[in-house]
mmCIF file of C-alpha atoms and ligand atoms in Angstrom:
data_model
loop_
_atom_site.group_PDB
_atom_site.id
_atom_site.type_symbol
_atom_site.label_atom_id
_atom_site.label_comp_id
_atom_site.label_asym_id
_atom_site.label_seq_id
_atom_site.Cartn_x
_atom_site.Cartn_y
_atom_site.Cartn_z
ATOM 1 C CA MET A 671 119.564 8.462 49.927
ATOM 2 C CA ALA A 672 121.939 8.437 46.971
ATOM 3 C CA SER A 673 121.212 12.062 46.108
ATOM 4 C CA GLN A 674 121.507 13.050 49.769
ATOM 5 C CA LYS A 675 124.946 11.479 49.876
ATOM 6 C CA MET A 676 125.848 13.581 46.836
ATOM 7 C CA ILE A 677 124.770 16.731 48.695
ATOM 8 C CA VAL A 678 126.973 15.738 51.630
ATOM 9 C CA LYS A 679 129.936 15.054 49.326
ATOM 10 C CA ASP A 680 129.482 18.392 47.668
ATOM 11 C CA VAL A 681 129.319 20.224 51.005
ATOM 12 C CA ILE A 682 132.478 18.474 52.151
ATOM 13 C CA LYS A 683 134.195 19.733 49.030
ATOM 14 C CA LYS A 684 132.945 23.315 49.366
ATOM 15 C CA ALA A 685 133.335 23.777 53.119
ATOM 16 C CA ASP A 686 136.424 25.222 54.789
ATOM 17 C CA ILE A 687 135.693 23.242 57.921
ATOM 18 C CA LEU A 688 133.171 20.556 58.865
ATOM 19 C CA LEU A 689 131.204 19.852 62.016
ATOM 20 C CA GLU A 690 130.559 16.165 62.506
ATOM 21 C CA VAL A 691 127.529 16.215 64.773
ATOM 22 C CA VAL A 692 127.168 13.065 66.880
ATOM 23 C CA ASP A 693 124.626 12.157 69.540
ATOM 24 C CA ALA A 694 126.352 12.466 72.939
ATOM 25 C CA ARG A 695 124.429 9.424 74.151
ATOM 26 C CA PHE A 696 126.046 7.256 71.455
ATOM 27 C CA PRO A 697 129.189 8.957 70.219
ATOM 28 C CA ASN A 698 130.613 5.754 68.791
ATOM 29 C CA GLU A 699 127.470 4.555 67.128
ATOM 30 C CA THR A 700 126.836 7.909 65.439
ATOM 31 C CA ARG A 701 130.318 8.663 64.153
ATOM 32 C CA ASN A 702 130.425 8.215 60.428
ATOM 33 C CA SER A 703 133.692 6.462 59.660
ATOM 34 C CA GLU A 704 133.091 6.722 55.926
ATOM 35 C CA ILE A 705 132.852 10.524 56.125
ATOM 36 C CA GLU A 706 135.795 10.808 58.517
ATOM 37 C CA ARG A 707 137.977 8.887 56.071
ATOM 38 C CA GLU A 708 136.909 11.223 53.274
ATOM 39 C CA LEU A 709 137.716 14.280 55.435
ATOM 40 C CA LYS A 710 141.166 12.930 56.208
ATOM 41 C CA ARG A 711 141.789 12.164 52.538
ATOM 42 C CA LEU A 712 140.835 15.705 51.544
ATOM 43 C CA LYS A 713 142.721 17.149 54.538
ATOM 44 C CA LYS A 714 139.627 19.069 55.645
ATOM 45 C CA PRO A 715 139.685 20.257 59.232
ATOM 46 C CA PHE A 716 136.724 19.064 61.286
ATOM 47 C CA ILE A 717 135.309 19.348 64.772
ATOM 48 C CA ILE A 718 133.383 16.551 66.444
ATOM 49 C CA VAL A 719 130.324 18.042 68.134
ATOM 50 C CA LEU A 720 128.778 15.890 70.852
ATOM 51 C CA ASN A 721 125.254 17.255 70.807
ATOM 52 C CA LYS A 722 122.347 16.523 73.186
ATOM 53 C CA CYS A 723 124.734 16.514 76.147
ATOM 54 C CA ASP A 724 121.763 17.499 78.337
ATOM 55 C CA LEU A 725 120.730 13.837 78.028
ATOM 56 C CA VAL A 726 124.006 12.399 79.357
ATOM 57 C CA PRO A 727 125.754 12.507 82.742
ATOM 58 C CA LYS A 728 128.541 15.037 82.663
ATOM 59 C CA GLN A 729 131.366 12.609 83.456
ATOM 60 C CA LYS A 730 130.339 10.335 80.632
ATOM 61 C CA VAL A 731 130.320 13.063 78.026
ATOM 62 C CA GLU A 732 133.616 14.448 79.326
ATOM 63 C CA LYS A 733 135.171 10.996 78.981
ATOM 64 C CA ALA A 734 133.872 10.622 75.437
ATOM 65 C CA ARG A 735 135.171 14.047 74.509
ATOM 66 C CA THR A 736 138.648 13.271 75.818
ATOM 67 C CA ARG A 737 138.684 10.058 73.810
ATOM 68 C CA LEU A 738 137.432 11.720 70.626
ATOM 69 C CA ALA A 739 139.873 14.599 70.989
ATOM 70 C CA ARG A 740 142.549 12.184 69.785
ATOM 71 C CA ILE A 741 140.750 12.062 66.444
ATOM 72 C CA ALA A 742 139.712 15.696 66.059
ATOM 73 C CA PRO A 743 138.988 18.769 68.203
ATOM 74 C CA SER A 744 135.843 17.876 70.108
ATOM 75 C CA VAL A 745 133.293 19.957 71.968
ATOM 76 C CA PHE A 746 130.099 19.052 73.727
ATOM 77 C CA VAL A 747 126.978 21.121 73.413
ATOM 78 C CA SER A 748 123.297 21.059 74.130
ATOM 79 C CA SER A 749 121.508 22.943 71.404
ATOM 80 C CA LYS A 750 118.353 22.552 73.410
ATOM 81 C CA GLU A 751 119.705 24.207 76.530
ATOM 82 C CA ARG A 752 122.026 26.523 74.680
ATOM 83 C CA PHE A 753 125.035 25.085 76.371
ATOM 84 C CA GLY A 754 128.473 25.101 74.732
ATOM 85 C CA THR A 755 127.379 26.942 71.608
ATOM 86 C CA THR A 756 129.566 30.000 72.239
ATOM 87 C CA MET A 757 132.518 27.701 72.830
ATOM 88 C CA LEU A 758 131.724 25.999 69.531
ATOM 89 C CA ARG A 759 131.651 29.337 67.722
ATOM 90 C CA HIS A 760 135.138 30.135 69.077
ATOM 91 C CA LYS A 761 136.383 26.685 68.186
ATOM 92 C CA ILE A 762 135.184 27.083 64.587
ATOM 93 C CA LEU A 763 137.047 30.392 64.233
ATOM 94 C CA GLU A 764 140.154 28.909 65.821
ATOM 95 C CA VAL A 765 140.290 25.638 63.857
ATOM 96 C CA ALA A 766 139.317 27.129 60.480
ATOM 97 C CA ASP A 767 141.893 29.901 60.856
ATOM 98 C CA ILE A 768 140.692 31.873 57.830
ATOM 99 C CA GLN A 769 141.073 35.629 57.725
ATOM 100 C CA GLY A 770 139.341 38.298 55.692
ATOM 101 C CA ARG A 771 136.431 36.308 54.270
ATOM 102 C CA ASP A 772 133.423 34.229 55.302
ATOM 103 C CA ILE A 773 134.107 30.766 56.671
ATOM 104 C CA LYS A 774 131.979 28.022 55.137
ATOM 105 C CA VAL A 775 131.095 25.515 57.842
ATOM 106 C CA GLY A 776 129.547 22.243 56.653
ATOM 107 C CA CYS A 777 127.366 20.408 59.146
ATOM 108 C CA ILE A 778 127.231 16.657 58.624
ATOM 109 C CA GLY A 779 126.280 13.502 60.509
ATOM 110 C CA TYR A 780 123.728 10.779 61.052
ATOM 111 C CA PRO A 781 120.043 11.650 60.736
ATOM 112 C CA ASN A 782 118.448 13.234 63.799
ATOM 113 C CA THR A 783 121.663 13.951 65.720
ATOM 114 C CA GLY A 784 120.683 17.634 65.846
ATOM 115 C CA LYS A 785 122.716 19.129 63.000
ATOM 116 C CA SER A 786 120.142 21.819 62.240
ATOM 117 C CA SER A 787 119.651 22.505 65.955
ATOM 118 C CA VAL A 788 123.397 22.975 66.464
ATOM 119 C CA ILE A 789 123.355 25.540 63.659
ATOM 120 C CA ASN A 790 120.477 27.329 65.349
ATOM 121 C CA GLY A 791 122.332 27.202 68.655
ATOM 122 C CA VAL A 792 125.283 29.027 67.171
ATOM 123 C CA ALA A 793 123.339 31.267 64.775
ATOM 124 C CA GLY A 794 120.382 32.245 66.921
ATOM 125 C CA ARG A 795 117.054 30.563 67.246
ATOM 126 C CA GLY A 796 115.065 29.183 64.352
ATOM 127 C CA LYS A 797 117.263 29.920 61.352
ATOM 128 C CA ALA A 798 117.560 26.298 60.216
ATOM 129 C CA SER A 799 114.434 24.176 60.110
ATOM 130 C CA THR A 800 114.414 21.248 62.590
ATOM 131 C CA SER A 801 112.060 18.437 63.517
ATOM 132 C CA ALA A 802 111.689 15.502 65.886
ATOM 133 C CA ILE A 803 111.049 13.418 62.786
ATOM 134 C CA SER A 804 114.254 12.069 61.379
ATOM 135 C CA GLY A 805 115.123 12.872 57.765
ATOM 136 C CA HIS A 806 113.774 16.386 58.098
ATOM 137 C CA THR A 807 116.486 18.281 56.246
ATOM 138 C CA LYS A 808 116.059 17.202 52.644
ATOM 139 C CA GLY A 809 118.469 19.429 50.753
ATOM 140 C CA LEU A 810 121.206 21.921 51.378
ATOM 141 C CA GLN A 811 120.282 24.788 53.748
ATOM 142 C CA ILE A 812 122.535 27.834 53.961
ATOM 143 C CA VAL A 813 122.458 29.779 57.213
ATOM 144 C CA ASN A 814 124.390 32.943 57.859
ATOM 145 C CA ALA A 815 125.358 32.920 61.522
ATOM 146 C CA GLY A 816 127.154 36.263 61.633
ATOM 147 C CA SER A 817 130.812 36.879 62.593
ATOM 148 C CA ARG A 818 131.871 35.504 59.198
ATOM 149 C CA ILE A 819 130.359 32.062 59.835
ATOM 150 C CA VAL A 820 128.132 30.641 57.101
ATOM 151 C CA PHE A 821 126.680 27.212 57.748
ATOM 152 C CA LEU A 822 125.915 24.622 55.100
ATOM 153 C CA ASP A 823 123.346 22.288 56.634
ATOM 154 C CA THR A 824 122.983 18.830 55.085
ATOM 155 C CA PRO A 825 120.503 15.962 55.268
ATOM 156 C CA GLY A 826 121.563 13.249 57.710
ATOM 157 C CA VAL A 827 123.153 10.187 56.139
ATOM 158 C CA PHE A 828 124.173 6.755 57.347
ATOM 159 C CA PRO A 829 127.491 5.296 56.333
ATOM 160 C CA PHE A 830 127.138 2.575 53.681
ATOM 161 C CA ASP A 831 123.711 0.986 53.820
ATOM 162 C CA GLU A 832 123.212 0.705 57.490
ATOM 163 C CA HIS A 833 119.700 -0.342 58.380
ATOM 164 C CA ASP A 834 120.297 -1.567 61.828
ATOM 165 C CA GLU A 835 117.039 -1.448 63.740
ATOM 166 C CA TYR A 836 118.820 -1.267 67.037
ATOM 167 C CA ILE A 837 120.674 1.903 66.089
ATOM 168 C CA GLN A 838 117.561 3.365 64.497
ATOM 169 C CA GLY A 839 115.495 2.711 67.609
ATOM 170 C CA LEU A 840 118.185 3.917 69.949
ATOM 171 C CA LEU A 841 118.700 7.125 68.016
ATOM 172 C CA GLY A 842 115.023 7.807 67.530
ATOM 173 C CA VAL A 843 115.461 7.568 63.770
ATOM 174 C CA LYS A 844 112.474 5.216 63.823
ATOM 175 C CA ASP A 845 109.785 5.465 66.463
ATOM 176 C CA SER A 846 108.299 2.422 68.138
ATOM 177 C CA THR A 847 105.472 2.125 65.613
ATOM 178 C CA HIS A 848 107.918 1.775 62.723
ATOM 179 C CA LEU A 849 110.246 -0.791 64.260
ATOM 180 C CA LYS A 850 109.857 -4.362 63.083
ATOM 181 C CA ASP A 851 111.261 -5.803 66.281
ATOM 182 C CA PRO A 852 110.342 -3.493 69.177
ATOM 183 C CA ILE A 853 111.075 -6.231 71.723
ATOM 184 C CA GLY A 854 114.636 -6.636 70.413
ATOM 185 C CA VAL A 855 115.188 -2.894 70.445
ATOM 186 C CA ALA A 856 113.758 -2.533 73.972
ATOM 187 C CA MET A 857 116.071 -5.310 75.156
ATOM 188 C CA LYS A 858 119.043 -3.406 73.732
ATOM 189 C CA ILE A 859 117.948 -0.243 75.543
ATOM 190 C CA ILE A 860 117.593 -2.246 78.770
ATOM 191 C CA GLU A 861 121.057 -3.767 78.284
ATOM 192 C CA LYS A 862 122.581 -0.358 77.759
ATOM 193 C CA LEU A 863 120.877 1.077 80.830
ATOM 194 C CA VAL A 864 121.715 -1.895 83.055
ATOM 195 C CA ASP A 865 125.292 -1.400 81.991
ATOM 196 C CA GLU A 866 125.436 2.332 82.501
ATOM 197 C CA ASN A 867 122.677 3.371 84.835
ATOM 198 C CA LYS A 868 120.629 0.579 86.326
ATOM 199 C CA GLU A 869 119.088 2.882 88.936
ATOM 200 C CA ILE A 870 117.232 4.921 86.355
ATOM 201 C CA LEU A 871 115.440 1.780 85.139
ATOM 202 C CA GLU A 872 114.676 0.756 88.700
ATOM 203 C CA SER A 873 113.230 4.100 89.649
ATOM 204 C CA ALA A 874 111.364 4.724 86.368
ATOM 205 C CA TYR A 875 109.513 1.409 86.506
ATOM 206 C CA LYS A 876 109.688 0.564 90.219
ATOM 207 C CA VAL A 877 111.547 -2.688 89.666
ATOM 208 C CA ASN A 878 114.432 -4.216 91.497
ATOM 209 C CA ILE A 879 117.183 -5.522 89.234
ATOM 210 C CA THR A 880 119.732 -8.040 90.467
ATOM 211 C CA ASP A 881 121.185 -10.297 87.796
ATOM 212 C CA GLU A 882 118.205 -10.860 85.495
ATOM 213 C CA ASN A 883 118.743 -10.827 81.750
ATOM 214 C CA SER A 884 117.210 -8.109 79.590
ATOM 215 C CA TYR A 885 114.219 -10.231 78.612
ATOM 216 C CA ASP A 886 113.398 -10.974 82.255
ATOM 217 C CA ILE A 887 113.668 -7.270 83.021
ATOM 218 C CA LEU A 888 111.321 -6.465 80.135
ATOM 219 C CA GLU A 889 108.800 -8.903 81.618
ATOM 220 C CA MET A 890 109.208 -7.420 85.097
ATOM 221 C CA ILE A 891 108.536 -3.956 83.692
ATOM 222 C CA GLY A 892 105.479 -5.203 81.760
ATOM 223 C CA GLU A 893 104.143 -6.761 84.925
ATOM 224 C CA LYS A 894 104.695 -3.602 86.981
ATOM 225 C CA CYS A 895 102.952 -1.515 84.304
ATOM 226 C CA ASN A 896 100.136 -4.027 84.336
ATOM 227 C CA PHE A 897 100.498 -4.719 80.628
ATOM 228 C CA LEU A 898 98.848 -8.113 80.572
ATOM 229 C CA LYS A 899 97.337 -10.237 77.859
ATOM 230 C CA LYS A 900 94.561 -12.752 78.373
ATOM 231 C CA LYS A 901 95.429 -15.469 80.868
ATOM 232 C CA GLY A 902 97.566 -12.997 82.793
ATOM 233 C CA LEU A 903 100.627 -13.284 80.513
ATOM 234 C CA VAL A 904 102.807 -10.210 80.171
ATOM 235 C CA ASP A 905 102.310 -8.271 76.941
ATOM 236 C CA GLU A 906 106.005 -7.839 76.074
ATOM 237 C CA THR A 907 105.323 -5.826 72.944
ATOM 238 C CA ARG A 908 103.383 -3.231 74.891
ATOM 239 C CA ALA A 909 106.119 -3.080 77.520
ATOM 240 C CA ALA A 910 108.732 -2.738 74.762
ATOM 241 C CA VAL A 911 106.847 0.109 73.096
ATOM 242 C CA ARG A 912 106.571 1.909 76.432
ATOM 243 C CA ILE A 913 110.324 1.598 77.072
ATOM 244 C CA ILE A 914 111.236 2.743 73.550
ATOM 245 C CA ASN A 915 108.894 5.746 73.801
ATOM 246 C CA ASP A 916 110.250 6.698 77.233
ATOM 247 C CA TRP A 917 113.804 6.347 75.940
ATOM 248 C CA GLN A 918 113.184 8.372 72.795
ATOM 249 C CA LYS A 919 111.507 11.210 74.644
ATOM 250 C CA GLY A 920 114.394 11.357 77.098
ATOM 251 C CA ALA A 921 112.520 10.101 80.175
ATOM 252 C CA LEU A 922 115.197 7.514 81.020
ATOM 253 C CA LEU A 923 117.868 9.967 81.955
ATOM 254 C CA ALA A 924 120.528 9.991 84.574
ATOM 255 C CA GLU A 925 119.785 12.417 87.361
ATOM 256 C CA GLU A 926 123.361 13.408 88.134
ATOM 257 C CA LEU A 927 123.881 16.009 85.434
HETATM 258 N N1 GTP B 1038 117.493 16.902 74.288
HETATM 259 C C1 GTP B 1038 117.984 17.468 73.180
HETATM 260 N N2 GTP B 1038 117.345 17.323 72.008
HETATM 261 C C2 GTP B 1038 117.891 17.902 70.909
HETATM 262 C C3 GTP B 1038 119.101 18.625 70.968
HETATM 263 N N3 GTP B 1038 119.396 19.040 69.717
HETATM 264 C C4 GTP B 1038 118.390 18.603 68.917
HETATM 265 N N4 GTP B 1038 117.487 17.919 69.629
HETATM 266 C C5 GTP B 1038 116.269 17.285 69.117
HETATM 267 O O1 GTP B 1038 116.620 16.302 68.162
HETATM 268 C C6 GTP B 1038 115.671 16.265 67.111
HETATM 269 C C7 GTP B 1038 116.369 16.424 65.775
HETATM 270 O O2 GTP B 1038 116.913 17.722 65.654
HETATM 271 P P1 GTP B 1038 117.347 18.313 64.243
HETATM 272 O O3 GTP B 1038 118.170 19.516 64.521
HETATM 273 O O4 GTP B 1038 116.181 18.444 63.326
HETATM 274 O O5 GTP B 1038 118.300 17.124 63.742
HETATM 275 P P2 GTP B 1038 119.024 16.937 62.340
HETATM 276 O O6 GTP B 1038 120.303 16.221 62.622
HETATM 277 O O7 GTP B 1038 119.119 18.241 61.623
HETATM 278 O O8 GTP B 1038 118.007 15.949 61.639
HETATM 279 P P3 GTP B 1038 117.828 15.611 60.070
HETATM 280 O O9 GTP B 1038 117.845 16.904 59.324
HETATM 281 O O10 GTP B 1038 116.501 14.937 60.062
HETATM 282 O O11 GTP B 1038 118.962 14.689 59.737
HETATM 283 C C8 GTP B 1038 114.665 17.389 67.404
HETATM 284 O O12 GTP B 1038 113.557 16.800 68.059
HETATM 285 C C9 GTP B 1038 115.416 18.297 68.345
HETATM 286 O O13 GTP B 1038 114.562 19.010 69.209
HETATM 287 C C10 GTP B 1038 119.762 18.763 72.242
HETATM 288 O O14 GTP B 1038 120.820 19.367 72.407
HETATM 289 N N5 GTP B 1038 119.158 18.153 73.305
HETATM 290 MG MG1 MG B 1039 118.365 18.787 59.852
#
């Protein structure tokens, strides 16, 4: 990680403008305050890119963008569905405001937020290598996107030494088999969904939620899925793994996009 942080630092220094790619489902959790402070100190212009907006209801992402726009120009995109990428290209040209030479655009952010995919979205398919497995980009990748835009893709980094399982589970940085506490992570996902979109949980698992706590809901889901141990007790770990997998593959989405 130390050497990856050095690569990021170096890209920040070299770039004319930076894209801070955050996951539109968790804009706050995936903003890197350490990097933002460094950008401000160096007076580097940056754009906050809310990627994966296909996984979030439109109003929610619009609200987040308005809030983030107070910090830096913000755009939302879906690299997967090729949405917003042309707008991002224009925004880069506008914010960088450099004439007569190539514009070096550094792409930085947490692991797995879709930095390489955003580059591909703007540049044209498949130029930067991507993967569902977090930590895919290991070193600096340079991608010429045409119209004077040259991307510097970086490995994803966490601020400080963040090893929070909850964040890692939520962001798909670790899959369910690598989490030490899948039940805890599943309860966090349930909490978030109950807060934001209870109906999706109810319809995905055919449960009826009134005012149960997240553990009770986990048990209800385990029961509905028929995940039982001997003596008819609910197998919470199995239920947790199911919820985490569904969440990470995007099956627990809001319908009203
Ligand atoms: N649904 C959805 N998935 C996306 C989007 N962009 C990227 N992904 C997925 O997110 C995963 C990570 O994408 P990458 O582009 O490799 O992410 P990265 O930030 O470069 O990751 P590292 O290099 O490992 O830090 C892949 O499975 C992509 O298919 C998007 O807009 N929508
Ligand atoms: Mg990458």
